[in-house]
The first five atom37 places (N, CA, C, CB, O) and aatype in JSON, in Angstrom:
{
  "aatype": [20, 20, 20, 20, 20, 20, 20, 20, 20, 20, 20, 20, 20, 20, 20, 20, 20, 20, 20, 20, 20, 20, 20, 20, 20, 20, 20, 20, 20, 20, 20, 20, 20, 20, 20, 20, 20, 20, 20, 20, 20, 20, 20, 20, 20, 20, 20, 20, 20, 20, 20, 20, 20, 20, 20, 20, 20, 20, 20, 20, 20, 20, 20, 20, 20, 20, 20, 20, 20, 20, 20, 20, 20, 20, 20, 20, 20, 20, 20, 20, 20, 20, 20, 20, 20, 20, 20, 20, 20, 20, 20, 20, 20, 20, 20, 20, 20, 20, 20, 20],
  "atom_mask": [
    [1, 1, 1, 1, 1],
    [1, 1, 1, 1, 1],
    [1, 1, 1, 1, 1],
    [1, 1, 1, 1, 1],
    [1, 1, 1, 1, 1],
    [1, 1, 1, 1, 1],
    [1, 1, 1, 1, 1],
    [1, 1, 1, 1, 1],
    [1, 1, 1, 1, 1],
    [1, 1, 1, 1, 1],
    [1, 1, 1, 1, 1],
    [1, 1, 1, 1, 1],
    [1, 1, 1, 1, 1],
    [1, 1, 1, 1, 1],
    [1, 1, 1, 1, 1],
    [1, 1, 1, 1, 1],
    [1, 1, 1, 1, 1],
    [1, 1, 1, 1, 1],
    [1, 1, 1, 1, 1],
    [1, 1, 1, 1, 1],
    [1, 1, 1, 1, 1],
    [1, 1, 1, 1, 1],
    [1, 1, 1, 1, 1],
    [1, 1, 1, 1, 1],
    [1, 1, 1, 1, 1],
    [1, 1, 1, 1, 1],
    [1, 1, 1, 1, 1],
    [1, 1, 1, 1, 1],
    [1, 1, 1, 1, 1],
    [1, 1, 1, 1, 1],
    [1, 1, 1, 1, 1],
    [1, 1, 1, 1, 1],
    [1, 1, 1, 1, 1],
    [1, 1, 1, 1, 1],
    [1, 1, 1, 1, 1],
    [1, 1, 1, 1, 1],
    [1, 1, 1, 1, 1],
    [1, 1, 1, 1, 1],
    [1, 1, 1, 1, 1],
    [1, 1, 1, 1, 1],
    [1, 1, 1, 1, 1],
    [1, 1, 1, 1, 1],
    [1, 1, 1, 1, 1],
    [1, 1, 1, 1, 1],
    [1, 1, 1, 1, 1],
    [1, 1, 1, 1, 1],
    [1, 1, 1, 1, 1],
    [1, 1, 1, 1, 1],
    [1, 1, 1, 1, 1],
    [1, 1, 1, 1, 1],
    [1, 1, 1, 1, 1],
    [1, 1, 1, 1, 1],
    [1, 1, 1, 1, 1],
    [1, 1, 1, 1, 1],
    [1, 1, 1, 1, 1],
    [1, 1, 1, 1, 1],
    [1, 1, 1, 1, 1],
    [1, 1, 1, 1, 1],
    [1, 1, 1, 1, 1],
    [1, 1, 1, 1, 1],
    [1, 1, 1, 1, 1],
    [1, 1, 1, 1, 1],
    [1, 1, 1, 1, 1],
    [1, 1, 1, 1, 1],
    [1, 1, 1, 1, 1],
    [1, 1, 1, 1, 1],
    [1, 1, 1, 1, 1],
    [1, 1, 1, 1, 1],
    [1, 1, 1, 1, 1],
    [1, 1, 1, 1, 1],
    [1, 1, 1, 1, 1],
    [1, 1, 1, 1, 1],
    [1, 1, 1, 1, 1],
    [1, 1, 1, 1, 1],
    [1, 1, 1, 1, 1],
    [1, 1, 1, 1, 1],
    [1, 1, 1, 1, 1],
    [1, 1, 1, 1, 1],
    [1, 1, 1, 1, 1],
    [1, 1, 1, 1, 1],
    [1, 1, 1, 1, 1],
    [1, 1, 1, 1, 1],
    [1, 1, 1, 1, 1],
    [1, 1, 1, 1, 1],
    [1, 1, 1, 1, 1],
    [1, 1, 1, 1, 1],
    [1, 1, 1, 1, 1],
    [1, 1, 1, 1, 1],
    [1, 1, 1, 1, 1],
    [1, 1, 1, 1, 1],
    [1, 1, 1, 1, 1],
    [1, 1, 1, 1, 1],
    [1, 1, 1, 1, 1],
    [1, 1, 1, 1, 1],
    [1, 1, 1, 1, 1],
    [1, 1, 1, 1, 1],
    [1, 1, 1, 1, 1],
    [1, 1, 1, 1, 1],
    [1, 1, 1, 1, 1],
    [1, 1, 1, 1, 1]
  ],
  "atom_positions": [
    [[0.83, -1.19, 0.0], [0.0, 0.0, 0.0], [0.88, 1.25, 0.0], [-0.95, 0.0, 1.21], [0.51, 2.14, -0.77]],
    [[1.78, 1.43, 0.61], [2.68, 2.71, 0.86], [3.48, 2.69, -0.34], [3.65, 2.69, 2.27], [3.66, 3.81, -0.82]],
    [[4.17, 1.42, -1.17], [4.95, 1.72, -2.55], [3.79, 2.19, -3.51], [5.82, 0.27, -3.23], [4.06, 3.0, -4.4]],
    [[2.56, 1.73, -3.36], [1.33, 2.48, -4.47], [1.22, 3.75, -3.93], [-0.36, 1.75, -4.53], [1.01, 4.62, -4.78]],
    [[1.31, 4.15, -2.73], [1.08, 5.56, -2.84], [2.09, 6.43, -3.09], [0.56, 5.98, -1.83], [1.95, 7.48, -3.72]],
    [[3.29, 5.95, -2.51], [4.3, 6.61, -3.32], [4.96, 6.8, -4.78], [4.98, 6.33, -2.85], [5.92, 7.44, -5.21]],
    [[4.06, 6.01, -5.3], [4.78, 5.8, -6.84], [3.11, 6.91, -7.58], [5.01, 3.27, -7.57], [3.03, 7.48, -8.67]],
    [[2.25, 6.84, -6.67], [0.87, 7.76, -7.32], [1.58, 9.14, -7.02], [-0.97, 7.55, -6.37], [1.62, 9.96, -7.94]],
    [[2.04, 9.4, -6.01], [2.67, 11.03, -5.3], [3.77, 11.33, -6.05], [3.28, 11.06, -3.56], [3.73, 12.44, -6.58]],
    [[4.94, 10.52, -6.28], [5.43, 10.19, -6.94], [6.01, 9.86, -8.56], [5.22, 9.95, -6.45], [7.17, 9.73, -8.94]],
    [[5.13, 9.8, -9.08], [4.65, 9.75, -10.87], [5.46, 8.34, -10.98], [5.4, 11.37, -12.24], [5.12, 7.74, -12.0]],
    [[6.32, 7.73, -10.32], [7.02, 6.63, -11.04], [6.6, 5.03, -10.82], [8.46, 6.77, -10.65], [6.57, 4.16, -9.96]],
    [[6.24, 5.32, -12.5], [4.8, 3.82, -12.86], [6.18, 2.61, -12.98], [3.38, 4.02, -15.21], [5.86, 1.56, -12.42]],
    [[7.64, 2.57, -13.6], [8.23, 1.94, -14.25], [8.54, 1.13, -13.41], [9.0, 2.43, -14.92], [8.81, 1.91, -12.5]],
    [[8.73, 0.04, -12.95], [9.3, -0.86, -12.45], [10.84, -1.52, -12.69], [8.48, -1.55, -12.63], [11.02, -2.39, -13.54]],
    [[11.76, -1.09, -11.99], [13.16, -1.86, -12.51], [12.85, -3.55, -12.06], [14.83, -1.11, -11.52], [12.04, -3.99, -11.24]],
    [[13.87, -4.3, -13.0], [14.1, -5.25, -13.12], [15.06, -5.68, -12.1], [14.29, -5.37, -14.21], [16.15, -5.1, -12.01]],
    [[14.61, -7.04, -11.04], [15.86, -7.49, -10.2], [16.11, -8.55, -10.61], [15.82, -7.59, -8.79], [15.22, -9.29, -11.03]],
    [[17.69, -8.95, -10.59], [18.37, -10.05, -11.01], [19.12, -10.68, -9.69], [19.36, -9.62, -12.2], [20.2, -10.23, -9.28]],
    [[18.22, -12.12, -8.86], [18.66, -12.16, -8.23], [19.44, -13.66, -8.09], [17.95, -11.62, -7.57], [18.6, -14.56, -8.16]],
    [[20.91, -14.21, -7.88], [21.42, -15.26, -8.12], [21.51, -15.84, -6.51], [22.73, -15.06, -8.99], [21.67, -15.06, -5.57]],
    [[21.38, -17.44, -6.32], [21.76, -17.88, -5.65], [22.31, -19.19, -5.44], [21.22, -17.6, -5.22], [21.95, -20.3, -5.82]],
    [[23.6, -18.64, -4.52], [24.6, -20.26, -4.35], [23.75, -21.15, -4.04], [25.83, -20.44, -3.1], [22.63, -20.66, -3.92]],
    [[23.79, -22.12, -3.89], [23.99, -23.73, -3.15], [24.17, -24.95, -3.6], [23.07, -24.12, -2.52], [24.05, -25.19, -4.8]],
    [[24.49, -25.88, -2.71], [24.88, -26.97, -2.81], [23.96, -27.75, -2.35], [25.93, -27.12, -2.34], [22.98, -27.37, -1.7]],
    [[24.33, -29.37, -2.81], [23.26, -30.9, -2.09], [23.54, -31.05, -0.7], [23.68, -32.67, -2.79], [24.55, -31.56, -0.21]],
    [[22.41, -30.47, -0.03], [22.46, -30.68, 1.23], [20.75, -31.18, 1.88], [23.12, -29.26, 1.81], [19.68, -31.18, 1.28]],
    [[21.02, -31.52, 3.11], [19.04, -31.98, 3.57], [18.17, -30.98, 3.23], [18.56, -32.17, 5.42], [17.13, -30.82, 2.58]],
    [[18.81, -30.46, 3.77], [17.42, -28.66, 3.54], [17.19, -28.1, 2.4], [17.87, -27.05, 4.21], [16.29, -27.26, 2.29]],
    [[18.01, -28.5, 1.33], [18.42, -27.63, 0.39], [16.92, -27.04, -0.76], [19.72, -28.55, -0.43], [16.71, -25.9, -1.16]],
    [[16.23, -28.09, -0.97], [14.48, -28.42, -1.24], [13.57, -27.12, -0.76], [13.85, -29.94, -0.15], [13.0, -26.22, -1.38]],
    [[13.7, -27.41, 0.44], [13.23, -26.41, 1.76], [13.18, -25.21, 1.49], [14.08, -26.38, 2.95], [12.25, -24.46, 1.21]],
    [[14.76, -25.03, 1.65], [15.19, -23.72, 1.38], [14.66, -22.6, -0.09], [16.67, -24.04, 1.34], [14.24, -21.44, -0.16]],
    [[14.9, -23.47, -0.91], [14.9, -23.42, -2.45], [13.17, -22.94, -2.36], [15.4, -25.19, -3.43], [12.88, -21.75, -2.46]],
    [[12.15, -23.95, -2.16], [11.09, -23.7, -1.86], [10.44, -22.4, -1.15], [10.96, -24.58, -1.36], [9.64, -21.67, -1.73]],
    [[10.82, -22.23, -0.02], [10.42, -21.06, 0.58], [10.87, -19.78, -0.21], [10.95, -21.06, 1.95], [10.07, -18.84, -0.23]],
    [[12.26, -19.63, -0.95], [12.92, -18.67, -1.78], [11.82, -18.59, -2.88], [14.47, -19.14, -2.31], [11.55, -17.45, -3.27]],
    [[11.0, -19.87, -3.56], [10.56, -19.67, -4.53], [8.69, -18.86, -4.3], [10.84, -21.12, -5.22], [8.03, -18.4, -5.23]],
    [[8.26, -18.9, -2.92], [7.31, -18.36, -2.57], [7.19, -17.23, -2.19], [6.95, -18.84, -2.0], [6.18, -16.52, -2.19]],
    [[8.54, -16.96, -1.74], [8.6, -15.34, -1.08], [9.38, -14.63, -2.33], [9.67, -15.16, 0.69], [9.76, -13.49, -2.07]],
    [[9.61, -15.0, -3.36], [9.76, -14.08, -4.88], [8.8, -13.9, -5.23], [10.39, -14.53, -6.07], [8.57, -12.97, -6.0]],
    [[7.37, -15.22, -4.58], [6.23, -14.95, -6.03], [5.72, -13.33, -5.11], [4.35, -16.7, -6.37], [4.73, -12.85, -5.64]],
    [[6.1, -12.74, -4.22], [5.38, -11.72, -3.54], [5.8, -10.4, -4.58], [5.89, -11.58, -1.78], [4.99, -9.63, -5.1]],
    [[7.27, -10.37, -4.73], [7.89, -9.75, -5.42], [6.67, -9.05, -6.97], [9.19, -10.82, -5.67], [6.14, -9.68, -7.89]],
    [[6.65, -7.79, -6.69], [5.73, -7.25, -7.42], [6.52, -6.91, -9.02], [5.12, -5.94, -6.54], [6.0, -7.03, -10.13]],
    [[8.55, -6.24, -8.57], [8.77, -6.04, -9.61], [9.41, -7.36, -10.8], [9.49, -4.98, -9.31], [9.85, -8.42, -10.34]],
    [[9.37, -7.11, -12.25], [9.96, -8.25, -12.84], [11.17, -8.79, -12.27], [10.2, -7.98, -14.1], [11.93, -8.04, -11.65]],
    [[11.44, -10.08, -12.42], [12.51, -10.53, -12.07], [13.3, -11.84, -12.62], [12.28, -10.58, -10.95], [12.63, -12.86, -12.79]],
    [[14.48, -11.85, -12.85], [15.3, -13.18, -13.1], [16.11, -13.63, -11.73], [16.47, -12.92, -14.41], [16.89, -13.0, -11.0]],
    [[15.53, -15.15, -11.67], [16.24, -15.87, -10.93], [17.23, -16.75, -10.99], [15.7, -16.26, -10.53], [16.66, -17.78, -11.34]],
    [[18.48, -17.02, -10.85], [19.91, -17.87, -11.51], [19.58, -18.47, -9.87], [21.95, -16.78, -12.12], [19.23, -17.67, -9.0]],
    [[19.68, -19.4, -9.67], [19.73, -20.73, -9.03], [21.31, -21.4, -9.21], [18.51, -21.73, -9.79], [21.25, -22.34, -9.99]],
    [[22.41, -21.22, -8.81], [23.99, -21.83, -9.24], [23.83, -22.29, -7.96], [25.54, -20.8, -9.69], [23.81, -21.67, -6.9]],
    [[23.67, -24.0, -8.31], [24.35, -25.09, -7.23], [25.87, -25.74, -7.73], [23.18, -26.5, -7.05], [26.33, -25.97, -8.85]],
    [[26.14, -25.83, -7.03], [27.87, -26.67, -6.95], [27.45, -28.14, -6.78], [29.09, -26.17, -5.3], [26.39, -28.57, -6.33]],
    [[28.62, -28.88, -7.27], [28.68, -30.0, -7.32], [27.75, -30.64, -8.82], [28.26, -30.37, -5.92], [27.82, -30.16, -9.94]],
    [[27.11, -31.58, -8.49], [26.57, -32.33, -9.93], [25.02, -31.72, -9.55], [26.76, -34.52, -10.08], [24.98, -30.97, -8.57]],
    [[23.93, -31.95, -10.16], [22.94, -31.56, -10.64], [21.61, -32.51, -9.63], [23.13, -31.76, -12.31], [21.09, -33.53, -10.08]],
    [[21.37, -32.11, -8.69], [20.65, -32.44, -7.7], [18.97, -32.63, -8.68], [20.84, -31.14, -6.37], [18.19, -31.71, -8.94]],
    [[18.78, -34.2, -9.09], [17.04, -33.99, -8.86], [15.74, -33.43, -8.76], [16.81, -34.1, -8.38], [14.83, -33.05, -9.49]],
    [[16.07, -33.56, -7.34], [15.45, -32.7, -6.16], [14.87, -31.29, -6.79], [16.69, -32.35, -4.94], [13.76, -30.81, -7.01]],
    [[16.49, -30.86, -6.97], [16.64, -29.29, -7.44], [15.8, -28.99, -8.76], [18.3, -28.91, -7.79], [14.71, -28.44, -8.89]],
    [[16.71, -29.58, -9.73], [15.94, -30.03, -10.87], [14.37, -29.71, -10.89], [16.14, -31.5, -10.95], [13.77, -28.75, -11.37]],
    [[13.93, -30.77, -10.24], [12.34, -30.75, -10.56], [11.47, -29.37, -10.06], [11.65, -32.1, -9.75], [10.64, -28.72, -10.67]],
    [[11.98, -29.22, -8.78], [11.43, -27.93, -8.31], [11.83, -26.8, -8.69], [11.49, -27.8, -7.17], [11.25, -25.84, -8.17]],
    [[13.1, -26.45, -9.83], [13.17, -25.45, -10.64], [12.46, -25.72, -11.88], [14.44, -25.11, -10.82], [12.43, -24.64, -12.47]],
    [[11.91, -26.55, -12.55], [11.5, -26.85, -13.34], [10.07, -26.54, -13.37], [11.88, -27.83, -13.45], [9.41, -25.79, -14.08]],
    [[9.79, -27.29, -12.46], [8.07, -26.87, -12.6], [7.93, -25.12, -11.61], [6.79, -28.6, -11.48], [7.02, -24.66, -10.91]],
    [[9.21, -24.61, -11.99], [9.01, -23.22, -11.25], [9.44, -21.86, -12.2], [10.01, -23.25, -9.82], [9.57, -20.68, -11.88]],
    [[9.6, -22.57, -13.51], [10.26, -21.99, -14.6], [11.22, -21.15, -14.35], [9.5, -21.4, -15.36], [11.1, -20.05, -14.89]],
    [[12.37, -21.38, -13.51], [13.02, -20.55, -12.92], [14.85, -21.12, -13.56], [12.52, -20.65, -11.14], [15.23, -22.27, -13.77]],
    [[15.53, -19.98, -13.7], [17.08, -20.89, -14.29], [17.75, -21.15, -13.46], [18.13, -20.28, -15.21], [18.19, -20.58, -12.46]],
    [[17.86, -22.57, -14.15], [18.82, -23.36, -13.25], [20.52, -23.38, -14.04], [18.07, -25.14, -13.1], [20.58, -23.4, -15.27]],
    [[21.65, -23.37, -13.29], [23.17, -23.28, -13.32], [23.57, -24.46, -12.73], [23.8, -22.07, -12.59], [23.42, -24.39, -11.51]],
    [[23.98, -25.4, -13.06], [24.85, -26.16, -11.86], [26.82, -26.19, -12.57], [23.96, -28.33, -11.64], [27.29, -26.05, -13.7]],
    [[27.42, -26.44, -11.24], [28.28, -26.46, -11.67], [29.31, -27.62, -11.64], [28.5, -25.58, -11.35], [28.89, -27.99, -10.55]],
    [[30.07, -28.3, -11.85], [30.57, -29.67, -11.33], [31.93, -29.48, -10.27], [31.03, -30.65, -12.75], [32.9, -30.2, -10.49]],
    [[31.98, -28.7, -9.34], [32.94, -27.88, -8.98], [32.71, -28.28, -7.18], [32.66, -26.14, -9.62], [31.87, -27.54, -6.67]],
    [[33.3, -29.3, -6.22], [31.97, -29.67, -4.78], [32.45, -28.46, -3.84], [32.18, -31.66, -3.62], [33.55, -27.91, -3.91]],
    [[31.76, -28.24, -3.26], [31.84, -27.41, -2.8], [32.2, -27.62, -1.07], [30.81, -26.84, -3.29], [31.67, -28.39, -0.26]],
    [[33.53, -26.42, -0.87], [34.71, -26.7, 0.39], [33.88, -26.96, 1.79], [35.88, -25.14, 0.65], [32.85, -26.34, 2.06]],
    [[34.35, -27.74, 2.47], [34.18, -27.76, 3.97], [34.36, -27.21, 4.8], [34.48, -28.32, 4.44], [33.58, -27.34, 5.74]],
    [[35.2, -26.52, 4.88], [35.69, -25.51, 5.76], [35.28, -23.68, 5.46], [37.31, -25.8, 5.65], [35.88, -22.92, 4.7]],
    [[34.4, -23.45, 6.12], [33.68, -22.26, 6.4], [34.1, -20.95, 5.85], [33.64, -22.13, 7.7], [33.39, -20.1, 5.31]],
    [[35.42, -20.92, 6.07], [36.18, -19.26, 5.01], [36.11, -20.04, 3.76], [38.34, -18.49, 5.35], [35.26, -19.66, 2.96]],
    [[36.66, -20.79, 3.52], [36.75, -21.14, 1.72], [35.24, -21.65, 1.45], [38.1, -22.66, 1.17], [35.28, -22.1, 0.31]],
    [[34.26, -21.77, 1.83], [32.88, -21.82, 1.26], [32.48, -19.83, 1.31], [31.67, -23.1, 2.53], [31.85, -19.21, 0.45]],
    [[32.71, -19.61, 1.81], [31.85, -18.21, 1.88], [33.3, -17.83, 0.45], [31.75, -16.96, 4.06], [32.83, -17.4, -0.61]],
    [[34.01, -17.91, 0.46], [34.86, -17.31, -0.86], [34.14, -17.83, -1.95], [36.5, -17.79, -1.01], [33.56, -17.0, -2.65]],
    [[34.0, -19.66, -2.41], [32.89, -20.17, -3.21], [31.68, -19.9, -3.63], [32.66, -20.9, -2.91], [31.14, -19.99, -4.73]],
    [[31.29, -19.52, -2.53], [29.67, -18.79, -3.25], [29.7, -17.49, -3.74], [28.4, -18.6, -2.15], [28.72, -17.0, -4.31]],
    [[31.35, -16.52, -3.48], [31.23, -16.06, -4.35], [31.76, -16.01, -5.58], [31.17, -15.48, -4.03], [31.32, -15.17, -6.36]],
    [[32.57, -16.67, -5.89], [32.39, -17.28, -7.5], [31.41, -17.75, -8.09], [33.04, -18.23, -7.8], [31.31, -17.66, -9.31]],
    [[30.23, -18.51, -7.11], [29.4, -19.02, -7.63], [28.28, -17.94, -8.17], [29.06, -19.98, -6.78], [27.4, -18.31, -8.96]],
    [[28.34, -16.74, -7.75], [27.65, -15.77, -7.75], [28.09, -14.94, -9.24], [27.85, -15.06, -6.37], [27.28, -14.52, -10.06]],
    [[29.45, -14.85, -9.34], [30.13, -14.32, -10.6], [29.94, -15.16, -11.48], [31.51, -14.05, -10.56], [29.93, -14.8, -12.66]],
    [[29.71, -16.72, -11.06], [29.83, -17.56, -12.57], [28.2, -17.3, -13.05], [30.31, -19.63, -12.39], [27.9, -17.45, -14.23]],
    [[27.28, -16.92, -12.13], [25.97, -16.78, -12.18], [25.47, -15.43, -13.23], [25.55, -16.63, -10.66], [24.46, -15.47, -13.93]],
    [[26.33, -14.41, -13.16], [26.37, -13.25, -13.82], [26.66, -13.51, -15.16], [27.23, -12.37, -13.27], [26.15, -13.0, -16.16]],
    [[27.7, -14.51, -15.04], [28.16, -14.73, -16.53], [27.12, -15.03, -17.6], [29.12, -15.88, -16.58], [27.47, -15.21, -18.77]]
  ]
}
């Protein structure tokens, strides 16, 4: 209600475009996660592209629920590190290979 009234007070009808990418890897939650991400975009009023870049091989799981979500999917064959500083460095490559 308050972005409609500000965009009426306002004059600005145009909507920018968000491009939003995200890491992950095969993990339990990963479904879950992916899921809830894909419900709280549908709120998202302005247009948008979603890049989905998982590491490692090509999860199923993932697969199907980007699929029937028409949303792009990236995987990469690359597994992704164990140790906590070199994963947070990984996702962001995974984020740059996502741009690409």
């Amino acid at each position: 209600i308050v972005q409609g009234e500000q965009r009426r007070i306002y004059g600005r009808e145009e909507k920018k475009q968000l491009l939003i990418i995200t890491p992950t890897y095969i993990h339990t939650f990963q479904t879950v996660y992916l899921n809830c991400l894909i419900h709280t975009l549908r709120l998202v009023s302005s247009p948008l592209i979603w890049i989905v870049v998982e590491a490692g091989s090509i999860s199923n799981e993932t697969e199907d629920l980007l699929s029937s979500s028409q949303l792009s999917h990236l995987a990469l064959e690359i597994p992704m590190p164990e140790h906590l500083e070199q994963r947070m460095n990984f996702e962001m490559k995974l984020r740059v290979e996502g741009l690409r």
